[in-house]
PDB file of C-alpha atoms in Angstrom:
ATOM      1  CA  GLU L 122       0.000   0.000   0.000  1.00 93.00           C
ATOM      2  CA  VAL L 123       1.351   3.394  -1.001  1.00 94.00           C
ATOM      3  CA  GLN L 124       1.517   5.899   1.816  1.00 96.00           C
ATOM      4  CA  LEU L 125       2.761   9.435   2.148  1.00 97.00           C
ATOM      5  CA  VAL L 126       2.517  10.741   5.688  1.00 97.00           C
ATOM      6  CA  GLU L 127       3.209  14.387   6.478  1.00 98.00           C
ATOM      7  CA  SER L 128       4.094  15.635   9.920  1.00 98.00           C
ATOM      8  CA  GLY L 129       5.618  18.674  11.579  1.00 98.00           C
ATOM      9  CA  GLY L 130       2.935  21.252  11.018  1.00 97.00           C
ATOM     10  CA  GLY L 131       1.746  23.569  13.743  1.00 97.00           C
ATOM     11  CA  LEU L 132       1.281  27.123  14.923  1.00 98.00           C
ATOM     12  CA  VAL L 133       4.233  29.478  14.770  1.00 98.00           C
ATOM     13  CA  GLN L 134       4.751  33.216  14.952  1.00 98.00           C
ATOM     14  CA  ALA L 135       5.835  35.199  11.937  1.00 98.00           C
ATOM     15  CA  GLY L 136       9.576  34.946  11.495  1.00 98.00           C
ATOM     16  CA  GLY L 137       9.664  31.495  13.041  1.00 98.00           C
ATOM     17  CA  SER L 138      10.559  28.122  11.584  1.00 98.00           C
ATOM     18  CA  LEU L 139       9.018  24.715  11.090  1.00 98.00           C
ATOM     19  CA  ARG L 140      10.289  21.519   9.529  1.00 98.00           C
ATOM     20  CA  LEU L 141       7.820  19.330   7.711  1.00 98.00           C
ATOM     21  CA  SER L 142       8.466  15.654   7.062  1.00 98.00           C
ATOM     22  CA  CYS L 143       7.025  13.388   4.403  1.00 98.00           C
ATOM     23  CA  ALA L 144       7.506   9.680   5.072  1.00 98.00           C
ATOM     24  CA  ALA L 145       6.961   7.514   2.020  1.00 96.00           C
ATOM     25  CA  SER L 146       6.287   3.799   1.741  1.00 94.00           C
ATOM     26  CA  GLY L 147       4.871   1.294  -0.705  1.00 92.00           C
ATOM     27  CA  PHE L 148       6.795   2.379  -3.800  1.00 91.00           C
ATOM     28  CA  ILE L 149      10.360   2.596  -5.069  1.00 90.00           C
ATOM     29  CA  PHE L 150      11.383   5.912  -3.585  1.00 90.00           C
ATOM     30  CA  ASP L 151      14.381   6.453  -5.873  1.00 89.00           C
ATOM     31  CA  ASP L 152      12.131   6.354  -8.956  1.00 91.00           C
ATOM     32  CA  TYR L 153      10.024   9.280  -7.838  1.00 94.00           C
ATOM     33  CA  ALA L 154      10.236  12.998  -7.423  1.00 96.00           C
ATOM     34  CA  ILE L 155       8.613  14.368  -4.280  1.00 97.00           C
ATOM     35  CA  GLY L 156       6.819  17.671  -4.272  1.00 97.00           C
ATOM     36  CA  TRP L 157       5.400  19.903  -1.580  1.00 98.00           C
ATOM     37  CA  PHE L 158       2.181  21.750  -2.251  1.00 98.00           C
ATOM     38  CA  ARG L 159      -0.029  23.955  -0.141  1.00 98.00           C
ATOM     39  CA  GLN L 160      -3.597  25.146  -0.125  1.00 98.00           C
ATOM     40  CA  ALA L 161      -4.882  28.092   1.842  1.00 96.00           C
ATOM     41  CA  PRO L 162      -8.595  28.547   2.579  1.00 92.00           C
ATOM     42  CA  GLY L 163     -10.407  29.856  -0.479  1.00 94.00           C
ATOM     43  CA  LYS L 164      -7.342  29.552  -2.693  1.00 96.00           C
ATOM     44  CA  GLU L 165      -6.138  27.095  -5.287  1.00 96.00           C
ATOM     45  CA  ARG L 166      -3.473  24.585  -4.446  1.00 96.00           C
ATOM     46  CA  GLU L 167      -0.013  25.825  -5.328  1.00 96.00           C
ATOM     47  CA  GLY L 168       3.333  24.161  -5.716  1.00 97.00           C
ATOM     48  CA  VAL L 169       6.021  25.054  -3.222  1.00 97.00           C
ATOM     49  CA  SER L 170       9.051  22.893  -3.902  1.00 98.00           C
ATOM     50  CA  CYS L 171      10.185  19.557  -5.227  1.00 97.00           C
ATOM     51  CA  ILE L 172      13.149  17.221  -5.154  1.00 97.00           C
ATOM     52  CA  SER L 173      14.254  14.423  -7.397  1.00 93.00           C
ATOM     53  CA  SER L 174      15.010  11.324  -5.347  1.00 84.00           C
ATOM     54  CA  SER L 175      17.346  10.040  -8.059  1.00 85.00           C
ATOM     55  CA  ASP L 176      19.750  12.958  -8.390  1.00 88.00           C
ATOM     56  CA  GLY L 177      18.732  15.342  -5.610  1.00 91.00           C
ATOM     57  CA  SER L 178      17.916  18.230  -7.911  1.00 94.00           C
ATOM     58  CA  THR L 179      15.511  20.719  -6.404  1.00 96.00           C
ATOM     59  CA  ASP L 180      13.269  23.573  -7.409  1.00 95.00           C
ATOM     60  CA  TYR L 181      11.325  26.223  -5.534  1.00 97.00           C
ATOM     61  CA  ALA L 182       8.464  28.569  -6.117  1.00 96.00           C
ATOM     62  CA  ASP L 183       9.549  32.204  -6.131  1.00 96.00           C
ATOM     63  CA  SER L 184       7.386  32.891  -3.089  1.00 96.00           C
ATOM     64  CA  VAL L 185       9.503  30.589  -0.895  1.00 97.00           C
ATOM     65  CA  LYS L 186      12.908  30.752  -2.547  1.00 97.00           C
ATOM     66  CA  GLY L 187      15.576  31.648  -0.018  1.00 97.00           C
ATOM     67  CA  ARG L 188      13.319  30.786   2.934  1.00 98.00           C
ATOM     68  CA  PHE L 189      12.421  27.131   2.400  1.00 98.00           C
ATOM     69  CA  THR L 190      14.821  24.246   1.864  1.00 98.00           C
ATOM     70  CA  ILE L 191      13.820  20.805   0.644  1.00 98.00           C
ATOM     71  CA  SER L 192      15.973  17.773   1.348  1.00 97.00           C
ATOM     72  CA  SER L 193      15.740  14.025   1.148  1.00 95.00           C
ATOM     73  CA  ASP L 194      16.992  11.123   3.245  1.00 94.00           C
ATOM     74  CA  ASN L 195      16.735   8.233   0.809  1.00 91.00           C
ATOM     75  CA  ALA L 196      17.757   5.725   3.468  1.00 94.00           C
ATOM     76  CA  LYS L 197      14.625   6.682   5.397  1.00 96.00           C
ATOM     77  CA  ASN L 198      12.410   7.324   2.349  1.00 95.00           C
ATOM     78  CA  THR L 199      11.673  10.715   3.844  1.00 97.00           C
ATOM     79  CA  VAL L 200      11.629  14.213   2.411  1.00 97.00           C
ATOM     80  CA  TYR L 201      11.872  17.308   4.571  1.00 98.00           C
ATOM     81  CA  LEU L 202      10.805  20.888   4.044  1.00 98.00           C
ATOM     82  CA  GLN L 203      12.642  23.314   6.294  1.00 98.00           C
ATOM     83  CA  MET L 204      10.655  26.515   6.449  1.00 98.00           C
ATOM     84  CA  ASN L 205      12.350  29.608   7.855  1.00 98.00           C
ATOM     85  CA  SER L 206      11.287  33.240   8.103  1.00 98.00           C
ATOM     86  CA  LEU L 207       7.667  32.183   7.958  1.00 98.00           C
ATOM     87  CA  LYS L 208       5.044  34.736   7.001  1.00 98.00           C
ATOM     88  CA  PRO L 209       1.307  34.804   7.663  1.00 97.00           C
ATOM     89  CA  GLU L 210       0.748  34.205   3.959  1.00 97.00           C
ATOM     90  CA  ASP L 211       2.479  30.833   4.324  1.00 98.00           C
ATOM     91  CA  THR L 212      -0.535  29.651   6.319  1.00 98.00           C
ATOM     92  CA  ALA L 213      -2.034  26.647   4.539  1.00 98.00           C
ATOM     93  CA  VAL L 214      -2.430  22.910   4.567  1.00 98.00           C
ATOM     94  CA  TYR L 215       0.789  21.467   3.227  1.00 98.00           C
ATOM     95  CA  TYR L 216       0.759  18.265   1.213  1.00 98.00           C
ATOM     96  CA  CYS L 217       3.537  16.100  -0.114  1.00 98.00           C
ATOM     97  CA  ALA L 218       3.082  14.115  -3.290  1.00 97.00           C
ATOM     98  CA  ALA L 219       5.039  11.624  -5.371  1.00 97.00           C
ATOM     99  CA  LEU L 220       5.601  11.856  -9.108  1.00 96.00           C
ATOM    100  CA  TRP L 221       6.928   8.905 -11.096  1.00 94.00           C
ATOM    101  CA  SER L 222       9.699  10.818 -12.762  1.00 90.00           C
ATOM    102  CA  VAL L 223      13.409  11.426 -12.382  1.00 85.00           C
ATOM    103  CA  ALA L 224      12.725  15.083 -13.099  1.00 88.00           C
ATOM    104  CA  CYS L 225      11.301  17.392 -10.480  1.00 88.00           C
ATOM    105  CA  ASN L 226       8.577  19.939 -10.969  1.00 88.00           C
ATOM    106  CA  TYR L 227       6.311  21.706  -8.502  1.00 87.00           C
ATOM    107  CA  TYR L 228       3.874  23.321 -10.941  1.00 85.00           C
ATOM    108  CA  SER L 229       2.126  20.304 -12.496  1.00 87.00           C
ATOM    109  CA  ASP L 230       0.266  18.962  -9.492  1.00 90.00           C
ATOM    110  CA  TYR L 231      -2.123  17.074 -11.776  1.00 91.00           C
ATOM    111  CA  GLU L 232       0.748  14.811 -12.851  1.00 93.00           C
ATOM    112  CA  TYR L 233       1.481  13.589  -9.353  1.00 95.00           C
ATOM    113  CA  ASP L 234       0.567   9.995  -8.618  1.00 95.00           C
ATOM    114  CA  TYR L 235       0.266   9.802  -4.853  1.00 97.00           C
ATOM    115  CA  TRP L 236      -0.691  12.313  -2.180  1.00 98.00           C
ATOM    116  CA  GLY L 237      -0.481  12.569   1.560  1.00 98.00           C
ATOM    117  CA  GLN L 238      -3.278  13.690   3.840  1.00 97.00           C
ATOM    118  CA  GLY L 239      -1.770  17.087   4.597  1.00 97.00           C
ATOM    119  CA  THR L 240      -0.516  18.929   7.661  1.00 98.00           C
ATOM    120  CA  GLN L 241      -1.702  22.341   8.822  1.00 98.00           C
ATOM    121  CA  VAL L 242       0.750  25.211   9.074  1.00 98.00           C
ATOM    122  CA  THR L 243      -0.496  28.382  10.716  1.00 98.00           C
ATOM    123  CA  VAL L 244       1.664  31.485  10.953  1.00 98.00           C
ATOM    124  CA  SER L 245       0.424  34.205  13.257  1.00 97.00           C
ATOM    125  CA  SER L 246       1.302  37.857  12.781  1.00 94.00           C
TER     126      SER L 246
END
């Protein structure tokens, strides 16, 4: 059974940090790219970042570049999203997803094959 389980969300003040984790199981991790997406109330889901499990290449949305860092521990089949300098506009449910591809992209969410259940991130001003 394929599973993607996010954790690490919570409530933090603006300027603070959180680290999200995405634990994957049930598929060959090295064959997939992992993406992070978020959806705020009343807004469309947007891509945040992604990482290729095969070569470690990464990409970021402009809105988080320089503040968020994605990384992968292939031995643990886990991807992390370190979020620093958080802003109230980062408030959303964050989802990780797996894409059967060696290439990474965070903008084509419709191509992703598997999704986690999401974790809430709330940034207070």
